[in-house]
PDB file of C-alpha atoms and ligand atoms in Angstrom:
ATOM      1  CA  UNK A   1       4.488 120.939 162.843  1.00 62.00           C
ATOM      2  CA  UNK A   2       6.339 117.842 161.567  1.00 75.00           C
ATOM      3  CA  UNK A   3       7.037 114.879 163.811  1.00 87.00           C
ATOM      4  CA  UNK A   4      10.425 114.637 165.509  1.00 96.00           C
ATOM      5  CA  UNK A   5      12.908 111.810 165.049  1.00 97.00           C
ATOM      6  CA  UNK A   6      13.617 109.974 168.325  1.00 96.00           C
ATOM      7  CA  UNK A   7      17.410 109.630 168.190  1.00 95.00           C
ATOM      8  CA  UNK A   8      17.645 107.874 171.563  1.00 93.00           C
ATOM      9  CA  UNK A   9      15.323 107.567 174.558  1.00 93.00           C
ATOM     10  CA  UNK A  10      14.481 111.169 175.534  1.00 95.00           C
ATOM     11  CA  UNK A  11      16.270 112.757 172.542  1.00 96.00           C
ATOM     12  CA  UNK A  12      13.946 114.290 169.934  1.00 98.00           C
ATOM     13  CA  UNK A  13      15.123 116.086 166.795  1.00 98.00           C
ATOM     14  CA  UNK A  14      13.092 118.323 164.496  1.00 98.00           C
ATOM     15  CA  UNK A  15      14.964 119.075 161.262  1.00 98.00           C
ATOM     16  CA  UNK A  16      14.376 122.672 160.031  1.00 98.00           C
ATOM     17  CA  UNK A  17      11.682 123.335 162.644  1.00 98.00           C
ATOM     18  CA  UNK A  18      12.033 127.068 161.966  1.00 98.00           C
ATOM     19  CA  UNK A  19      11.750 128.028 158.296  1.00 98.00           C
ATOM     20  CA  UNK A  20      14.229 130.416 156.636  1.00 98.00           C
ATOM     21  CA  UNK A  21      12.060 133.499 157.167  1.00 98.00           C
ATOM     22  CA  UNK A  22      11.626 132.898 160.895  1.00 98.00           C
ATOM     23  CA  UNK A  23      15.335 132.071 161.262  1.00 98.00           C
ATOM     24  CA  UNK A  24      16.281 135.429 159.742  1.00 98.00           C
ATOM     25  CA  UNK A  25      13.840 137.370 161.939  1.00 98.00           C
ATOM     26  CA  UNK A  26      15.145 135.558 165.015  1.00 98.00           C
ATOM     27  CA  UNK A  27      18.804 136.245 164.185  1.00 98.00           C
ATOM     28  CA  UNK A  28      18.014 139.937 163.686  1.00 98.00           C
ATOM     29  CA  UNK A  29      16.254 140.000 167.058  1.00 98.00           C
ATOM     30  CA  UNK A  30      19.172 138.224 168.779  1.00 98.00           C
ATOM     31  CA  UNK A  31      21.719 140.793 167.554  1.00 98.00           C
ATOM     32  CA  UNK A  32      19.364 143.657 168.440  1.00 98.00           C
ATOM     33  CA  UNK A  33      19.011 142.329 172.014  1.00 98.00           C
ATOM     34  CA  UNK A  34      22.749 141.620 172.256  1.00 98.00           C
ATOM     35  CA  UNK A  35      23.443 145.362 171.955  1.00 98.00           C
ATOM     36  CA  UNK A  36      22.227 145.602 175.570  1.00 98.00           C
ATOM     37  CA  UNK A  37      23.823 142.298 176.618  1.00 98.00           C
ATOM     38  CA  UNK A  38      27.136 141.964 174.762  1.00 98.00           C
ATOM     39  CA  UNK A  39      28.740 138.597 174.052  1.00 98.00           C
ATOM     40  CA  UNK A  40      31.544 137.575 176.431  1.00 97.00           C
ATOM     41  CA  UNK A  41      33.972 134.683 176.877  1.00 97.00           C
ATOM     42  CA  UNK A  42      33.253 132.811 180.111  1.00 97.00           C
ATOM     43  CA  UNK A  43      36.243 131.460 182.061  1.00 97.00           C
ATOM     44  CA  UNK A  44      36.772 127.968 183.405  1.00 96.00           C
ATOM     45  CA  UNK A  45      36.511 127.420 187.168  1.00 96.00           C
ATOM     46  CA  UNK A  46      39.873 127.902 188.963  1.00 96.00           C
ATOM     47  CA  UNK A  47      42.032 128.329 185.823  1.00 97.00           C
ATOM     48  CA  UNK A  48      39.987 131.108 184.196  1.00 97.00           C
ATOM     49  CA  UNK A  49      40.848 129.633 180.797  1.00 97.00           C
ATOM     50  CA  UNK A  50      38.420 131.218 178.352  1.00 97.00           C
ATOM     51  CA  UNK A  51      35.871 129.129 176.456  1.00 97.00           C
ATOM     52  CA  UNK A  52      36.186 129.505 172.674  1.00 97.00           C
ATOM     53  CA  UNK A  53      32.427 129.999 172.325  1.00 98.00           C
ATOM     54  CA  UNK A  54      31.129 133.539 172.936  1.00 98.00           C
ATOM     55  CA  UNK A  55      28.019 133.765 175.109  1.00 98.00           C
ATOM     56  CA  UNK A  56      25.229 135.969 176.282  1.00 98.00           C
ATOM     57  CA  UNK A  57      21.813 135.216 177.781  1.00 99.00           C
ATOM     58  CA  UNK A  58      18.142 136.145 177.622  1.00 99.00           C
ATOM     59  CA  UNK A  59      15.555 135.551 180.338  1.00 98.00           C
ATOM     60  CA  UNK A  60      15.470 135.749 184.152  1.00 98.00           C
ATOM     61  CA  UNK A  61      18.714 133.823 184.661  1.00 98.00           C
ATOM     62  CA  UNK A  62      21.910 133.637 182.635  1.00 98.00           C
ATOM     63  CA  UNK A  63      24.631 131.018 182.660  1.00 98.00           C
ATOM     64  CA  UNK A  64      28.070 132.355 183.510  1.00 98.00           C
ATOM     65  CA  UNK A  65      31.437 131.115 184.729  1.00 97.00           C
ATOM     66  CA  UNK A  66      34.713 132.637 185.863  1.00 97.00           C
ATOM     67  CA  UNK A  67      37.807 131.539 187.773  1.00 97.00           C
ATOM     68  CA  UNK A  68      36.626 132.892 191.117  1.00 96.00           C
ATOM     69  CA  UNK A  69      33.140 131.398 191.396  1.00 97.00           C
ATOM     70  CA  UNK A  70      32.874 128.735 188.653  1.00 97.00           C
ATOM     71  CA  UNK A  71      29.700 127.663 186.834  1.00 97.00           C
ATOM     72  CA  UNK A  72      26.496 129.359 187.960  1.00 97.00           C
ATOM     73  CA  UNK A  73      23.375 131.267 187.012  1.00 98.00           C
ATOM     74  CA  UNK A  74      23.243 135.027 187.473  1.00 98.00           C
ATOM     75  CA  UNK A  75      20.302 137.455 187.194  1.00 98.00           C
ATOM     76  CA  UNK A  76      22.572 140.184 185.769  1.00 98.00           C
ATOM     77  CA  UNK A  77      25.071 140.547 182.935  1.00 98.00           C
ATOM     78  CA  UNK A  78      28.624 140.234 184.336  1.00 97.00           C
ATOM     79  CA  UNK A  79      29.938 143.293 182.462  1.00 97.00           C
ATOM     80  CA  UNK A  80      26.991 145.715 182.280  1.00 98.00           C
ATOM     81  CA  UNK A  81      25.284 144.775 185.571  1.00 98.00           C
ATOM     82  CA  UNK A  82      21.906 144.949 183.799  1.00 98.00           C
ATOM     83  CA  UNK A  83      19.233 142.250 183.942  1.00 98.00           C
ATOM     84  CA  UNK A  84      19.191 140.039 180.836  1.00 98.00           C
ATOM     85  CA  UNK A  85      16.936 140.931 177.849  1.00 98.00           C
ATOM     86  CA  UNK A  86      13.668 138.980 177.508  1.00 98.00           C
ATOM     87  CA  UNK A  87      13.515 135.635 175.706  1.00 98.00           C
ATOM     88  CA  UNK A  88      12.169 136.235 172.139  1.00 98.00           C
ATOM     89  CA  UNK A  89       8.530 135.212 171.574  1.00 98.00           C
ATOM     90  CA  UNK A  90       9.420 132.731 168.791  1.00 98.00           C
ATOM     91  CA  UNK A  91      11.730 130.951 171.221  1.00 98.00           C
ATOM     92  CA  UNK A  92       9.124 130.767 174.000  1.00 98.00           C
ATOM     93  CA  UNK A  93       6.585 129.440 171.481  1.00 98.00           C
ATOM     94  CA  UNK A  94       9.030 126.735 170.375  1.00 98.00           C
ATOM     95  CA  UNK A  95       9.468 125.639 174.021  1.00 98.00           C
ATOM     96  CA  UNK A  96       5.679 125.497 174.484  1.00 98.00           C
ATOM     97  CA  UNK A  97       5.240 123.460 171.306  1.00 98.00           C
ATOM     98  CA  UNK A  98       8.025 120.929 171.861  1.00 98.00           C
ATOM     99  CA  UNK A  99       9.245 120.731 175.485  1.00 98.00           C
ATOM    100  CA  UNK A 100       6.167 119.137 177.070  1.00 97.00           C
ATOM    101  CA  UNK A 101       6.916 120.919 180.355  1.00 97.00           C
ATOM    102  CA  UNK A 102       4.272 122.845 182.324  1.00 97.00           C
ATOM    103  CA  UNK A 103       6.409 125.908 183.144  1.00 98.00           C
ATOM    104  CA  UNK A 104       8.363 128.352 180.978  1.00 98.00           C
ATOM    105  CA  UNK A 105      12.158 128.288 180.613  1.00 98.00           C
ATOM    106  CA  UNK A 106      14.112 130.687 182.844  1.00 98.00           C
ATOM    107  CA  UNK A 107      17.400 130.756 180.933  1.00 98.00           C
ATOM    108  CA  UNK A 108      18.162 131.146 177.245  1.00 99.00           C
ATOM    109  CA  UNK A 109      21.904 130.808 176.742  1.00 98.00           C
ATOM    110  CA  UNK A 110      23.075 132.236 173.417  1.00 98.00           C
ATOM    111  CA  UNK A 111      26.217 130.484 172.171  1.00 98.00           C
ATOM    112  CA  UNK A 112      28.064 132.147 169.274  1.00 98.00           C
ATOM    113  CA  UNK A 113      30.558 129.927 167.427  1.00 98.00           C
ATOM    114  CA  UNK A 114      33.116 131.775 165.304  1.00 98.00           C
ATOM    115  CA  UNK A 115      36.757 131.182 164.354  1.00 93.00           C
ATOM    116  CA  UNK A 116      36.783 127.449 164.924  1.00 94.00           C
ATOM    117  CA  UNK A 117      35.044 127.583 168.308  1.00 97.00           C
ATOM    118  CA  UNK A 118      34.008 124.202 169.727  1.00 96.00           C
ATOM    119  CA  UNK A 119      32.375 122.840 172.851  1.00 96.00           C
ATOM    120  CA  UNK A 120      33.916 119.827 174.543  1.00 92.00           C
ATOM    121  CA  UNK A 121      31.893 116.906 175.898  1.00 90.00           C
ATOM    122  CA  UNK A 122      30.119 117.851 179.110  1.00 93.00           C
ATOM    123  CA  UNK A 123      26.858 117.464 180.986  1.00 94.00           C
ATOM    124  CA  UNK A 124      24.401 120.239 181.874  1.00 95.00           C
ATOM    125  CA  UNK A 125      24.025 119.817 185.626  1.00 94.00           C
ATOM    126  CA  UNK A 126      23.990 123.324 187.088  1.00 95.00           C
ATOM    127  CA  UNK A 127      20.168 123.318 187.277  1.00 97.00           C
ATOM    128  CA  UNK A 128      17.830 122.270 190.104  1.00 97.00           C
ATOM    129  CA  UNK A 129      14.954 121.369 187.783  1.00 97.00           C
ATOM    130  CA  UNK A 130      16.415 118.196 186.287  1.00 97.00           C
ATOM    131  CA  UNK A 131      12.862 117.028 185.516  1.00 97.00           C
ATOM    132  CA  UNK A 132      12.674 119.742 182.850  1.00 98.00           C
ATOM    133  CA  UNK A 133      14.110 119.051 179.396  1.00 98.00           C
ATOM    134  CA  UNK A 134      16.815 121.137 177.749  1.00 98.00           C
ATOM    135  CA  UNK A 135      15.942 122.536 174.332  1.00 98.00           C
ATOM    136  CA  UNK A 136      18.382 123.648 171.646  1.00 98.00           C
ATOM    137  CA  UNK A 137      17.754 125.786 168.552  1.00 98.00           C
ATOM    138  CA  UNK A 138      20.507 125.864 165.907  1.00 98.00           C
ATOM    139  CA  UNK A 139      21.017 128.852 163.582  1.00 99.00           C
ATOM    140  CA  UNK A 140      23.594 129.514 160.867  1.00 98.00           C
ATOM    141  CA  UNK A 141      26.520 127.270 160.012  1.00 98.00           C
ATOM    142  CA  UNK A 142      26.026 123.504 160.239  1.00 98.00           C
ATOM    143  CA  UNK A 143      27.697 121.669 163.090  1.00 98.00           C
ATOM    144  CA  UNK A 144      28.731 118.179 164.087  1.00 97.00           C
ATOM    145  CA  UNK A 145      26.983 117.438 167.378  1.00 97.00           C
ATOM    146  CA  UNK A 146      28.071 114.523 169.574  1.00 94.00           C
ATOM    147  CA  UNK A 147      26.007 112.966 172.331  1.00 93.00           C
ATOM    148  CA  UNK A 148      26.552 109.901 174.453  1.00 87.00           C
ATOM    149  CA  UNK A 149      25.141 107.571 177.004  1.00 62.00           C
ATOM    150  CA  UNK A 150      23.800 108.757 180.335  1.00 57.00           C
ATOM    151  CA  UNK A 151      27.006 107.752 182.111  1.00 59.00           C
ATOM    152  CA  UNK A 152      29.990 106.674 180.070  1.00 58.00           C
ATOM    153  CA  UNK A 153      31.518 108.599 177.200  1.00 56.00           C
ATOM    154  CA  UNK A 154      32.094 105.315 175.404  1.00 68.00           C
ATOM    155  CA  UNK A 155      28.951 104.995 173.319  1.00 83.00           C
ATOM    156  CA  UNK A 156      28.721 108.471 171.797  1.00 88.00           C
ATOM    157  CA  UNK A 157      27.036 109.135 168.434  1.00 91.00           C
ATOM    158  CA  UNK A 158      27.243 112.114 166.094  1.00 94.00           C
ATOM    159  CA  UNK A 159      24.623 113.935 164.053  1.00 96.00           C
ATOM    160  CA  UNK A 160      24.761 116.994 161.841  1.00 98.00           C
ATOM    161  CA  UNK A 161      22.804 119.992 163.078  1.00 98.00           C
ATOM    162  CA  UNK A 162      21.501 122.487 160.529  1.00 98.00           C
ATOM    163  CA  UNK A 163      20.015 125.954 160.724  1.00 98.00           C
ATOM    164  CA  UNK A 164      16.485 125.875 162.147  1.00 98.00           C
ATOM    165  CA  UNK A 165      16.862 122.480 163.830  1.00 98.00           C
ATOM    166  CA  UNK A 166      15.394 121.915 167.290  1.00 98.00           C
ATOM    167  CA  UNK A 167      16.635 119.277 169.737  1.00 98.00           C
ATOM    168  CA  UNK A 168      14.949 118.342 173.008  1.00 98.00           C
ATOM    169  CA  UNK A 169      16.748 116.318 175.681  1.00 97.00           C
ATOM    170  CA  UNK A 170      14.524 115.094 178.485  1.00 97.00           C
ATOM    171  CA  UNK A 171      13.933 112.223 180.860  1.00 96.00           C
ATOM    172  CA  UNK A 172      16.682 109.587 180.562  1.00 93.00           C
ATOM    173  CA  UNK A 173      18.697 111.894 178.250  1.00 94.00           C
ATOM    174  CA  UNK A 174      18.748 114.927 180.513  1.00 95.00           C
ATOM    175  CA  UNK A 175      22.202 114.219 181.948  1.00 93.00           C
ATOM    176  CA  UNK A 176      23.762 112.863 178.762  1.00 93.00           C
ATOM    177  CA  UNK A 177      27.247 113.912 177.706  1.00 93.00           C
ATOM    178  CA  UNK A 178      27.203 116.123 174.611  1.00 94.00           C
ATOM    179  CA  UNK A 179      29.332 118.614 172.722  1.00 95.00           C
ATOM    180  CA  UNK A 180      30.035 120.347 169.417  1.00 96.00           C
ATOM    181  CA  UNK A 181      33.021 118.753 167.644  1.00 95.00           C
ATOM    182  CA  UNK A 182      33.113 121.146 164.740  1.00 96.00           C
ATOM    183  CA  UNK A 183      31.310 123.911 162.901  1.00 98.00           C
ATOM    184  CA  UNK A 184      31.396 123.928 159.090  1.00 98.00           C
ATOM    185  CA  UNK A 185      32.563 127.440 158.271  1.00 97.00           C
ATOM    186  CA  UNK A 186      30.444 129.310 155.693  1.00 97.00           C
ATOM    187  CA  UNK A 187      27.959 126.444 155.254  1.00 98.00           C
ATOM    188  CA  UNK A 188      25.241 129.075 155.834  1.00 98.00           C
ATOM    189  CA  UNK A 189      24.976 132.820 155.194  1.00 98.00           C
ATOM    190  CA  UNK A 190      22.351 133.429 157.887  1.00 98.00           C
ATOM    191  CA  UNK A 191      24.529 135.009 160.589  1.00 98.00           C
ATOM    192  CA  UNK A 192      25.963 138.490 159.899  1.00 97.00           C
ATOM    193  CA  UNK A 193      29.737 138.063 160.159  1.00 96.00           C
ATOM    194  CA  UNK A 194      29.365 134.296 159.751  1.00 97.00           C
ATOM    195  CA  UNK A 195      29.296 131.445 162.236  1.00 98.00           C
ATOM    196  CA  UNK A 196      26.739 129.495 164.218  1.00 98.00           C
ATOM    197  CA  UNK A 197      24.378 130.453 167.027  1.00 98.00           C
ATOM    198  CA  UNK A 198      22.821 127.949 169.386  1.00 98.00           C
ATOM    199  CA  UNK A 199      20.067 128.909 171.798  1.00 98.00           C
ATOM    200  CA  UNK A 200      19.942 126.582 174.809  1.00 98.00           C
ATOM    201  CA  UNK A 201      16.746 126.856 176.850  1.00 98.00           C
ATOM    202  CA  UNK A 202      16.673 125.619 180.420  1.00 98.00           C
ATOM    203  CA  UNK A 203      14.467 125.595 183.455  1.00 98.00           C
ATOM    204  CA  UNK A 204      16.801 126.326 186.390  1.00 98.00           C
ATOM    205  CA  UNK A 205      14.571 126.354 189.505  1.00 98.00           C
ATOM    206  CA  UNK A 206      11.717 123.967 190.248  1.00 96.00           C
ATOM    207  CA  UNK A 207       8.400 125.581 189.395  1.00 94.00           C
ATOM    208  CA  UNK A 208       5.756 126.363 192.043  1.00 88.00           C
TER     209      UNK A 208
HETATM  210  C1  MD3 B 301      22.016 117.057 175.755  1.00 75.99           C
HETATM  211  N1  MD3 B 301      25.421 123.737 173.791  1.00 75.99           N
HETATM  212  O1  MD3 B 301      25.397 125.304 176.011  1.00 75.99           O
HETATM  213  S1  MD3 B 301      22.958 122.373 172.557  1.00 75.99           S
HETATM  214  C2  MD3 B 301      25.465 124.070 176.174  1.00 75.99           C
HETATM  215  O2  MD3 B 301      25.175 123.629 170.330  1.00 75.99           O
HETATM  216  C3  MD3 B 301      25.530 123.194 174.974  1.00 75.99           C
HETATM  217  O3  MD3 B 301      25.838 125.156 171.675  1.00 75.99           O
HETATM  218  C4  MD3 B 301      25.595 123.025 172.558  1.00 75.99           C
HETATM  219  O4  MD3 B 301      25.698 122.039 175.128  1.00 75.99           O
HETATM  220  C5  MD3 B 301      25.523 124.003 171.435  1.00 75.99           C
HETATM  221  O5  MD3 B 301      25.459 123.535 177.284  1.00 75.99           O
HETATM  222  C6  MD3 B 301      24.652 121.911 172.386  1.00 75.99           C
HETATM  223  C7  MD3 B 301      22.275 120.788 172.713  1.00 75.99           C
HETATM  224  C8  MD3 B 301      22.150 120.280 174.095  1.00 75.99           C
HETATM  225  C9  MD3 B 301      21.919 121.111 175.137  1.00 75.99           C
HETATM  226  C10 MD3 B 301      21.690 120.583 176.389  1.00 75.99           C
HETATM  227  C11 MD3 B 301      21.711 119.227 176.610  1.00 75.99           C
HETATM  228  C12 MD3 B 301      22.209 118.955 174.301  1.00 75.99           C
HETATM  229  C13 MD3 B 301      21.978 118.411 175.541  1.00 75.99           C
HETATM  230  C14 MD3 B 301      21.442 118.653 177.874  1.00 75.99           C
HETATM  231  C15 MD3 B 301      21.438 117.305 178.031  1.00 75.99           C
HETATM  232  C16 MD3 B 301      21.743 116.500 176.985  1.00 75.99           C
HETATM  233 FE1   FE B 302      25.428 121.514 177.195  1.00 75.99          FE
END
């Protein structure tokens, strides 16, 4: 395993952590699992305005939002009512190798970016276990990722994320603002139908 670049305190980046063969196997597994947990568009709190990114989840808890109840974690898929599929073994292994946290992740949010989808600057703060890092795995088209200071949006920086990259945000970076400004269409052929997938792994409840 290569050493990560420390982009800022608490932000570690492994370029091409997963090689092309493992990326392909993982994408195949994601689409296989998504047959039982179809992608949906979450809605913003109150307005119900749909996010451009399509989502589904793996693991015990899935991130969801709609007009009525806002941002939250749910144990069941909002449309099928079924529990979420299990987190793929490659993904759990990546958490164990890079997160430095003594308990497994509970939520694996699958973000699918197609047709110019973006994600505005925000903070991940719907979790109780803020001592746990958040881990991201990028697959498919390259993206321009923006992240900022712990508080203000003023000092944000951008980096390109490529297929197979892993990012870990922990400690002082856990509540940083971040977002996806753009996805470079057809910069990769990994995803059937094109686009980018990001897996976001989170611990939601405090362990023990
Ligand atoms: C920095 N997803 O789903 S992952 C999200 O590429 C999300 O789909 C983006 O932000 C994506 O919430 C970025 C990278 C990431 C995830 C969590 C973070 C960066 C983070 C938490 C704290 C700071
Ligand atoms: Fe986020």
